[in-house]
Tab-separated table of C-alpha atoms in Angstrom:
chain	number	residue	atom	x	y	z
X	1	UNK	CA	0.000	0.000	0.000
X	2	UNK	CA	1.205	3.338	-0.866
X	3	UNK	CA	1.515	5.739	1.843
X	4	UNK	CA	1.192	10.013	2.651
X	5	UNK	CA	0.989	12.151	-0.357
X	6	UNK	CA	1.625	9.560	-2.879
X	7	UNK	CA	-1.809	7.818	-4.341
X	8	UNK	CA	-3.217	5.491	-6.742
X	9	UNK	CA	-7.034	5.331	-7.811
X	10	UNK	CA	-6.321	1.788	-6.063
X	11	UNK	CA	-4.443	2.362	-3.341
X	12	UNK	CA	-7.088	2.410	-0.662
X	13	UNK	CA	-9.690	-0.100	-1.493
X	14	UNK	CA	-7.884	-2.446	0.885
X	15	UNK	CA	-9.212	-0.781	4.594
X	16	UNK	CA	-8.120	-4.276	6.413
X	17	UNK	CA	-4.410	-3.864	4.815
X	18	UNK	CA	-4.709	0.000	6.056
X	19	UNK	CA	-5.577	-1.228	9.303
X	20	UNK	CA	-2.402	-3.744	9.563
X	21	UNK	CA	-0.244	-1.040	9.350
X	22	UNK	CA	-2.187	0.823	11.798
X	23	UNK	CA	-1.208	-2.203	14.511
X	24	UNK	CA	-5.100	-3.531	13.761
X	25	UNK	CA	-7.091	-0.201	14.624
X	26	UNK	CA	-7.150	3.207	13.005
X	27	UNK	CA	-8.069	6.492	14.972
X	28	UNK	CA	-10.421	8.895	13.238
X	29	UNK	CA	-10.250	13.052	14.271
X	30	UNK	CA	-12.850	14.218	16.085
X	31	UNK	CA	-15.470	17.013	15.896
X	32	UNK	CA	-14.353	20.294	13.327
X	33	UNK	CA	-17.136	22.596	14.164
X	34	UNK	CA	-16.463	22.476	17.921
X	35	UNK	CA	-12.714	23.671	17.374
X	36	UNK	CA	-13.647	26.534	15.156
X	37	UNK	CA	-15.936	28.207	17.318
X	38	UNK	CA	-13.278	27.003	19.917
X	39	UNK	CA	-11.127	29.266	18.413
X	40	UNK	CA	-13.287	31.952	17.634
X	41	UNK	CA	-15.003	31.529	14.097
X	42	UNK	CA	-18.948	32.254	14.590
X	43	UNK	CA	-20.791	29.395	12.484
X	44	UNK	CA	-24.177	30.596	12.692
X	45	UNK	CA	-24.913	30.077	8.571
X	46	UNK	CA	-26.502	27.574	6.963
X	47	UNK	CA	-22.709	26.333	5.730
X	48	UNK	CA	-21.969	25.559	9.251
X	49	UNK	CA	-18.445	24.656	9.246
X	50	UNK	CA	-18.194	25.148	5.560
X	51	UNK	CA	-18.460	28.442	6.292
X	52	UNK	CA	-14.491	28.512	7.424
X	53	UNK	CA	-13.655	27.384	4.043
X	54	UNK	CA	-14.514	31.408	2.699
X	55	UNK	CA	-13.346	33.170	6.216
X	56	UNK	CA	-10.657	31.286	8.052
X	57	UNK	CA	-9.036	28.063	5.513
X	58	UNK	CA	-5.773	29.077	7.841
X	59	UNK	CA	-8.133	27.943	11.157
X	60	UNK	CA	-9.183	24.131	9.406
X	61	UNK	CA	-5.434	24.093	8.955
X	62	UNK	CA	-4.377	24.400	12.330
X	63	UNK	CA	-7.384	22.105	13.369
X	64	UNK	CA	-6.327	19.159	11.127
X	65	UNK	CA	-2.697	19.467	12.331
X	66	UNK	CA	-4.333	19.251	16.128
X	67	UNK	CA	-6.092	16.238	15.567
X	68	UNK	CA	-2.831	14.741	13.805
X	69	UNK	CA	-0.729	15.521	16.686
X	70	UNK	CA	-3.414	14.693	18.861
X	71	UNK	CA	-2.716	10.759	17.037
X	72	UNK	CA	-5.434	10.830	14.660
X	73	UNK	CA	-4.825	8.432	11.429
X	74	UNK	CA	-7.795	9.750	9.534
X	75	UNK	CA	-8.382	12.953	8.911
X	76	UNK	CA	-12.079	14.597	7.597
X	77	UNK	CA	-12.023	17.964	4.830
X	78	UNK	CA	-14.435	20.295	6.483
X	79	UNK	CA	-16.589	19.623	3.509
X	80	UNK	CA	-19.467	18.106	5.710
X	81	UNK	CA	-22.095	20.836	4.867
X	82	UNK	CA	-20.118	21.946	1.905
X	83	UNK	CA	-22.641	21.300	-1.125
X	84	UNK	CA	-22.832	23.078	-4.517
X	85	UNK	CA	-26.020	24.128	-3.917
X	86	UNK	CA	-25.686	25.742	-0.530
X	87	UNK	CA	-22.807	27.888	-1.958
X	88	UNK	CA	-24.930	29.140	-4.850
X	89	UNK	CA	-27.978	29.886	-2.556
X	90	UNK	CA	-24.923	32.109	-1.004
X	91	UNK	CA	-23.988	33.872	-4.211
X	92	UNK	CA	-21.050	31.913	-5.584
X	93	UNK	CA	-20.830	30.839	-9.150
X	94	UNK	CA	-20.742	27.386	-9.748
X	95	UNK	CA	-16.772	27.675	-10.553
X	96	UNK	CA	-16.428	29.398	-7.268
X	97	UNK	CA	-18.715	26.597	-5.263
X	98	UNK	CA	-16.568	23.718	-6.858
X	99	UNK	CA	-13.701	25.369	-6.149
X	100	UNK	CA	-14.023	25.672	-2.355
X	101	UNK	CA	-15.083	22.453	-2.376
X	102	UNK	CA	-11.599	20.978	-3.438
X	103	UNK	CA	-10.246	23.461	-1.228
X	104	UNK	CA	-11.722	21.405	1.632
X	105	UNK	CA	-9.825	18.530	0.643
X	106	UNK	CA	-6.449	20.161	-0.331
X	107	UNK	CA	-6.317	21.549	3.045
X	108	UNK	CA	-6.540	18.225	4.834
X	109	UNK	CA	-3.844	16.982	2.754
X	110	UNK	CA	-1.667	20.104	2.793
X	111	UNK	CA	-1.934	20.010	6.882
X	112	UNK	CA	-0.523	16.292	5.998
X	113	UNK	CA	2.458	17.249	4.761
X	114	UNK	CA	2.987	19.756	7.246
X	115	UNK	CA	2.889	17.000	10.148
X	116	UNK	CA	5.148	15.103	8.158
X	117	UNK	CA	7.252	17.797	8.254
X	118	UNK	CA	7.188	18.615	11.871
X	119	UNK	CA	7.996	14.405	12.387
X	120	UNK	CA	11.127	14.892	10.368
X	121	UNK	CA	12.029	17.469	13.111
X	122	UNK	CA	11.007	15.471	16.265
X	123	UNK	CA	12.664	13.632	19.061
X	124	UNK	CA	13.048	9.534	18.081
X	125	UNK	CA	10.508	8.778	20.816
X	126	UNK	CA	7.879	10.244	18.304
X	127	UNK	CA	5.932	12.381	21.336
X	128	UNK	CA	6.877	15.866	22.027
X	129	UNK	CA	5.348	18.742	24.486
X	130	UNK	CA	2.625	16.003	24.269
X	131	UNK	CA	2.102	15.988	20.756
X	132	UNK	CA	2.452	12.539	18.743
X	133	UNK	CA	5.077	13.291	16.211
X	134	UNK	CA	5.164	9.651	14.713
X	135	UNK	CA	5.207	9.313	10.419
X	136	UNK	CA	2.646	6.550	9.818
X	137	UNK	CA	0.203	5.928	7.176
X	138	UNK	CA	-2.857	8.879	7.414
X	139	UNK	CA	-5.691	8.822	5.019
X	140	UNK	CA	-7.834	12.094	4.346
X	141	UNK	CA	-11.067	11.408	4.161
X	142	UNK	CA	-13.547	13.760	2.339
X	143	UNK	CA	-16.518	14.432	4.124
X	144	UNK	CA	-19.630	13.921	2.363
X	145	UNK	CA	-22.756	15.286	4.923
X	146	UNK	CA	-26.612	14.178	3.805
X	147	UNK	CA	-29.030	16.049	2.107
X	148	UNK	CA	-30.578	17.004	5.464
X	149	UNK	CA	-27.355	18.671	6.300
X	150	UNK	CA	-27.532	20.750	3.502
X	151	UNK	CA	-30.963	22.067	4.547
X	152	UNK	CA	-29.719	22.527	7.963
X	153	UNK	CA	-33.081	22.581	9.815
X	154	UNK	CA	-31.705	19.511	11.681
X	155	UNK	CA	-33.373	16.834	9.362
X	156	UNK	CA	-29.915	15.024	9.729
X	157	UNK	CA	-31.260	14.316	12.706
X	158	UNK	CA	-34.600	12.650	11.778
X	159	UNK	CA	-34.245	11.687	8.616
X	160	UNK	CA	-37.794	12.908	7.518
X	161	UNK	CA	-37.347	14.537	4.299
X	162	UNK	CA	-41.071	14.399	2.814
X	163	UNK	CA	-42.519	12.241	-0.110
X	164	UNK	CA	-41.063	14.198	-3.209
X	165	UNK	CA	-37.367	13.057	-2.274
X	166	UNK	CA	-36.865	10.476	-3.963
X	167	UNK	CA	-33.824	8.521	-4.975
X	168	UNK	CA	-33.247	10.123	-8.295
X	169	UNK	CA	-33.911	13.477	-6.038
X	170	UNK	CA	-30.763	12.379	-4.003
X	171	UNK	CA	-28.135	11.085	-6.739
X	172	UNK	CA	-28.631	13.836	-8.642
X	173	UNK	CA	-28.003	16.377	-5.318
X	174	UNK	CA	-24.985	14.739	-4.223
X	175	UNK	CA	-23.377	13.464	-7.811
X	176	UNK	CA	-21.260	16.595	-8.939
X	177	UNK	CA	-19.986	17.325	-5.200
X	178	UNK	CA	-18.984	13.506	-4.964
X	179	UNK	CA	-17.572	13.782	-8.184
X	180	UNK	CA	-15.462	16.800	-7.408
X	181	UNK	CA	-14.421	15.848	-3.606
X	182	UNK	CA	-13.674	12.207	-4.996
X	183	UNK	CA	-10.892	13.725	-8.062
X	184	UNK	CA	-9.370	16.437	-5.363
X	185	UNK	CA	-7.068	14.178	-3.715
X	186	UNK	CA	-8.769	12.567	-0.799
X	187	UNK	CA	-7.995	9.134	-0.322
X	188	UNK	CA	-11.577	8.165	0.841
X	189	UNK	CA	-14.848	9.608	0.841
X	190	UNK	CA	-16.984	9.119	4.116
X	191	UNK	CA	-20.232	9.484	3.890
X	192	UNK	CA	-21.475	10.620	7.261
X	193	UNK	CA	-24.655	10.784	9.389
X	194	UNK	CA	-26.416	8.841	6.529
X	195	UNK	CA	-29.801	9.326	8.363
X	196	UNK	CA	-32.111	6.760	6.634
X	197	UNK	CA	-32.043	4.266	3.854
X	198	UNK	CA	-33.096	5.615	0.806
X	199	UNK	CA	-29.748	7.965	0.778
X	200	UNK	CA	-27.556	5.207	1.398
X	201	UNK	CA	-28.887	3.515	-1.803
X	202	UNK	CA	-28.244	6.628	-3.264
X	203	UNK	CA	-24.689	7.072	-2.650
X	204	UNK	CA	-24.036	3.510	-3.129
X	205	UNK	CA	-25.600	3.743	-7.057
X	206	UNK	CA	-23.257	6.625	-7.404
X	207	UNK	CA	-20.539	4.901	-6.048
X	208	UNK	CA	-21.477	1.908	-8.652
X	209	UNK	CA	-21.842	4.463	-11.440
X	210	UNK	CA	-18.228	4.087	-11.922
X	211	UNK	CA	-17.287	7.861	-12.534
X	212	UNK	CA	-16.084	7.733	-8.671
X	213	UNK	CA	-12.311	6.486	-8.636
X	214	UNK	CA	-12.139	6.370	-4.876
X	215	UNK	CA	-13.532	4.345	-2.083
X	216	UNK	CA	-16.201	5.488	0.522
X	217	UNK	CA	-17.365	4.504	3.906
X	218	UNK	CA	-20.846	5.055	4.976
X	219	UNK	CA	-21.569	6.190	8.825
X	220	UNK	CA	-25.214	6.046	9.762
X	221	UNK	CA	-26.910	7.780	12.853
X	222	UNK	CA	-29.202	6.643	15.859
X	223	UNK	CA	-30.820	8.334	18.199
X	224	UNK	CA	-32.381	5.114	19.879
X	225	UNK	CA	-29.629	2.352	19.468
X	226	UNK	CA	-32.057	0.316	17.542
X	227	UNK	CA	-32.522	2.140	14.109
X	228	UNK	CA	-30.979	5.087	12.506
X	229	UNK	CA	-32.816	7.852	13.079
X	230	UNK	CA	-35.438	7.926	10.450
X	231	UNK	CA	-36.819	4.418	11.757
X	232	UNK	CA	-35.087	2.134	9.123
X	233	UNK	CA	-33.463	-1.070	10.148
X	234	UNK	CA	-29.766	-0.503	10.702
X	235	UNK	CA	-29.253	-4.152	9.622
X	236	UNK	CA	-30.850	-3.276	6.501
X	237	UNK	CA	-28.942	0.229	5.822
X	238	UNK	CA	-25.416	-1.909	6.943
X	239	UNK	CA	-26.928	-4.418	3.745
X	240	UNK	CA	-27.020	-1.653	1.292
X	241	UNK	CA	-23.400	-0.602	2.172
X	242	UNK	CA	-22.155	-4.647	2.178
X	243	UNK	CA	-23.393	-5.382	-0.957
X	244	UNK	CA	-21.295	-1.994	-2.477
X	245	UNK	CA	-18.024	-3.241	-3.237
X	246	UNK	CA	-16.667	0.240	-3.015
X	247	UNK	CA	-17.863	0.741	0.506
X	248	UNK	CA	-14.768	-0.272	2.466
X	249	UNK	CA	-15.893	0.054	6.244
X	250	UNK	CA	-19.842	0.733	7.455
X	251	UNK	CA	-20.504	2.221	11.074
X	252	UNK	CA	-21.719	4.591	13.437
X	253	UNK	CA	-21.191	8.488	13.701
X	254	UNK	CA	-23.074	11.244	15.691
X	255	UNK	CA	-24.128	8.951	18.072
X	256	UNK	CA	-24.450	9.010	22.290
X	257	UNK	CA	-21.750	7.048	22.859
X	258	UNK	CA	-24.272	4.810	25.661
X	259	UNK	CA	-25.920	3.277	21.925
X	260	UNK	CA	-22.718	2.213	20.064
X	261	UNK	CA	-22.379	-0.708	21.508
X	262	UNK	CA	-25.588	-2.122	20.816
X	263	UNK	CA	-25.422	-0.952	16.958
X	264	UNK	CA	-22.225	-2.521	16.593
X	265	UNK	CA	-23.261	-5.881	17.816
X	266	UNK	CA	-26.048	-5.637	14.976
X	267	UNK	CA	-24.266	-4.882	12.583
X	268	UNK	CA	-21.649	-7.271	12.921
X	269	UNK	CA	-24.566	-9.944	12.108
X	270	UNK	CA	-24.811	-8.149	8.112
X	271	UNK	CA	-21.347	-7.306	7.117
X	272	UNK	CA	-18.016	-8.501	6.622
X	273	UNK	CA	-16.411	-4.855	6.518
X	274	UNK	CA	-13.904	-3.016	8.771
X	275	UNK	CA	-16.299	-0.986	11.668
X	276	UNK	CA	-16.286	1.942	12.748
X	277	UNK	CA	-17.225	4.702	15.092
X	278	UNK	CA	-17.273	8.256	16.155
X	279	UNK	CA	-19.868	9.065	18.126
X	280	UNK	CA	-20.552	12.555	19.567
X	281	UNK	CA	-20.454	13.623	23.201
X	282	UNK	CA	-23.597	12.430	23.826
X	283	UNK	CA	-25.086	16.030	24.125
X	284	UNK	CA	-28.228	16.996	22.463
X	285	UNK	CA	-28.677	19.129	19.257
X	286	UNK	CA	-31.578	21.790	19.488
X	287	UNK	CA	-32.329	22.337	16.163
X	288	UNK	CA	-34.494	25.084	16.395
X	289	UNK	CA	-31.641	27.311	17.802
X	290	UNK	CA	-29.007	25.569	16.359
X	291	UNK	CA	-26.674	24.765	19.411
X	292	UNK	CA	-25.819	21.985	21.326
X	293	UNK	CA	-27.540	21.590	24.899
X	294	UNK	CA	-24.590	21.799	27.450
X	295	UNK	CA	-24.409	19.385	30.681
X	296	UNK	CA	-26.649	16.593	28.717
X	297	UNK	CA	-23.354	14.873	27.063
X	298	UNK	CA	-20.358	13.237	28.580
X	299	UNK	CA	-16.499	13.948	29.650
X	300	UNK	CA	-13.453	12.676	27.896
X	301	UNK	CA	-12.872	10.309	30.243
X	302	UNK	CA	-16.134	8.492	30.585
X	303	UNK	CA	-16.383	8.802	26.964
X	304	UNK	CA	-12.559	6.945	25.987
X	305	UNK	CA	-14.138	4.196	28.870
X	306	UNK	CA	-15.928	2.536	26.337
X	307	UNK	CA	-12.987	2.030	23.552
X	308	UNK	CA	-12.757	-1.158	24.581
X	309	UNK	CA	-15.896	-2.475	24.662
X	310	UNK	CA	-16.395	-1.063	21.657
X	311	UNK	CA	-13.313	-2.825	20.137
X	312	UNK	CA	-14.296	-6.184	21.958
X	313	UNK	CA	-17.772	-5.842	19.602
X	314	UNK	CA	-15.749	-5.866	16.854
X	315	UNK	CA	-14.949	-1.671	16.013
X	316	UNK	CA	-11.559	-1.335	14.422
X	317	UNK	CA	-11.645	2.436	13.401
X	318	UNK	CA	-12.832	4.840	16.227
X	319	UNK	CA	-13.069	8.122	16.698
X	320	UNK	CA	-15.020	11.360	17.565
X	321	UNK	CA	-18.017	13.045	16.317
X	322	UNK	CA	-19.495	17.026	17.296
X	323	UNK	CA	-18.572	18.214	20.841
X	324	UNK	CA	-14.948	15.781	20.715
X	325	UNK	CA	-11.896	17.469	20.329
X	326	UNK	CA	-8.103	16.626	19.879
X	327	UNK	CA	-7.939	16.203	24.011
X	328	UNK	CA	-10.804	13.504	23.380
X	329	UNK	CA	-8.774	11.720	20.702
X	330	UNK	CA	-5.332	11.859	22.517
X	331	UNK	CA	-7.103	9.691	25.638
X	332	UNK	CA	-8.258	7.472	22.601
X	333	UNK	CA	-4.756	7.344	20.621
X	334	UNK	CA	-3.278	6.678	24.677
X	335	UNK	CA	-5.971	4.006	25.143
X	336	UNK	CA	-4.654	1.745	22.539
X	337	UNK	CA	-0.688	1.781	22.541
X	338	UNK	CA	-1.042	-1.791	24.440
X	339	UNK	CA	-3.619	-3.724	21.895
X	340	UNK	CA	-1.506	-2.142	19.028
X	341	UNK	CA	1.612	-3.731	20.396
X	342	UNK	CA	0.065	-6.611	20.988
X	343	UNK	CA	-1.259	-7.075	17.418
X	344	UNK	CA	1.752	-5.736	16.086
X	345	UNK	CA	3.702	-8.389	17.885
X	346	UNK	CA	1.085	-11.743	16.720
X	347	UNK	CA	1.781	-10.561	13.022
């Protein structure tokens, strides 16, 4: 497998020979929103995070670069609510909306090559002022949020998006922005917060349509630990994504962290691909004023207590979702060092 900058339209489709050189588990970076407004960006706009690819591409930077220091293998483009139509409805030209979305992706990879820089520099124990300064494989991922994000009215988060969306609604939505994430650089698209099954069929007929040269991982969302959030069947949204041979891992994302478990277990029973999870804090969104309820979530530490039961259900890539941050995934990156050696030293 090739590694860092260097790609191939193949060089991903193998997840399980990613993870071997990961010591049998990947970490994925956590939330992107949370930082920003961490560090002062004000995402009140229906582009959400997006909205830092116009005003502050230096801020995603630095955020990317936390999360790799902070141990992360996977990195996400802050392209979750980035779509081609929400930049129009803005004012941008199509040119312009295209444009920003590749910018999402050459970011990620630019903060890459800036961590491998800094791990040329660092001591030989690979950790430094705290920060994991360790060359290993990292993929960028390029987020790919649901049409519910895109209306952000919080239908993400239900999954109810009336009788005239259909599928054909859906593919032709998402196509172009797949199209142009998927030929930007990324090594991976992630589909995240799939909310129901009709737009998992539809990204995996676009990922069948051939015109995509990259693989994808879809990441569905609960809010019982039965069903994703619309009602379907997990088991049978976790089918859709097995029987997509581009689909290289299926899982769980924006999640209270109390459900994963559960989910996993299930859908263990329906596929054969690598799982994974980021769930969120466990807070609750309030989508009529946009904002997370504080106090209703978890801390870092209760939260990193269930890596390993998650792991013993069978989760191989883990990570964080909204309201995690880089001090969330360093008690994950800490959590493993022992099962990594250990699988490391069974190969």
């Amino acid at each position: 497998m090739v590694t860092g900058s260097s790609r191939t339209a193949e060089t991903f489709y193998s997840m399980k020979d990613f993870l071997k050189q990961t010591g049998g588990v990947a970490v994925i970076d956590g939330g992107l929103a949370t930082e920003f407004e961490r560090h002062g960006a004000d995402l009140n706009d229906p582009l959400w995070s997006a909205k830092c690819l116009v005003t502050s591409p230096h801020l995603i930077h630095t955020v990317h670069l936390d999360y790799l220091e902070a141990g992360a293998d996977i990195i996400a483009s802050a392209s979750y609510q980035a779509t081609i139509q929400g930049f129009e409805a803005k004012g941008y030209s199509r040119e312009k909306s295209e444009s920003l979305l590749r910018k999402s992706v050459e970011i990620a990879c630019e903060a890459r090559n800036t961590y491998y820089d800094k791990c040329g520099t660092s001591s030989s124990s690979g950790i430094m002022d705290d920060k994991i300064l360790k060359k290993r494989p990292i993929l960028v991922a390029a987020s790919v949020g649901s049409y519910g994000a895109y209306l952000a009215d919080g239908s993400e988060y239900s999954g109810i998006y009336g009788d005239s969306i259909t599928l054909e609604t859906l593919k032709d939505f998402h196509r172009r922005r797949v199209q142009v994430l998927a030929e930007s650089g990324a090594d991976i698209i992630a589909f995240e917060t799939i909310p129901n099954k009709l737009e998992a069929q539809a990204f995996a007929e676009l990922l069948d349509e051939g015109e995509v040269k990259i693989p994808g991982w879809f990441s569905f969302n609960s809010k019982d630990g039965v069903n994703v959030v619309s009602g379907d069947s997990i088991k049978e949204c976790v089918a859709i994504a097995e029987t997509c041979e581009k689909v290289v891992a299926v899982g769980i994302n924006c999640t209270p962290p109390r459900f994963i478990e559960g989910l996993v277990l299930e859908i263990e029973k329906v596929t054969s691909k690598p799982i994974l999870v980021y769930p969120n804090s466990g807070e609750s969104y309030d989508a009529d004023r946009k904002e997370w309820v504080e106090n209703t979530g978890v801390g870092d530490e209760d939260f990193v207590s269930y890596v390993e039961k998650w792991m013993d259900a069978g989760v191989s890539l883990l990570g964080g979702c909204c309201r995690t941050t880089p001090t969330t995934i360093r008690a994950i990156h800490k959590r493993l060092v022992t099962r990594r050696s250990l699988f490391s030293s069974n190969i």
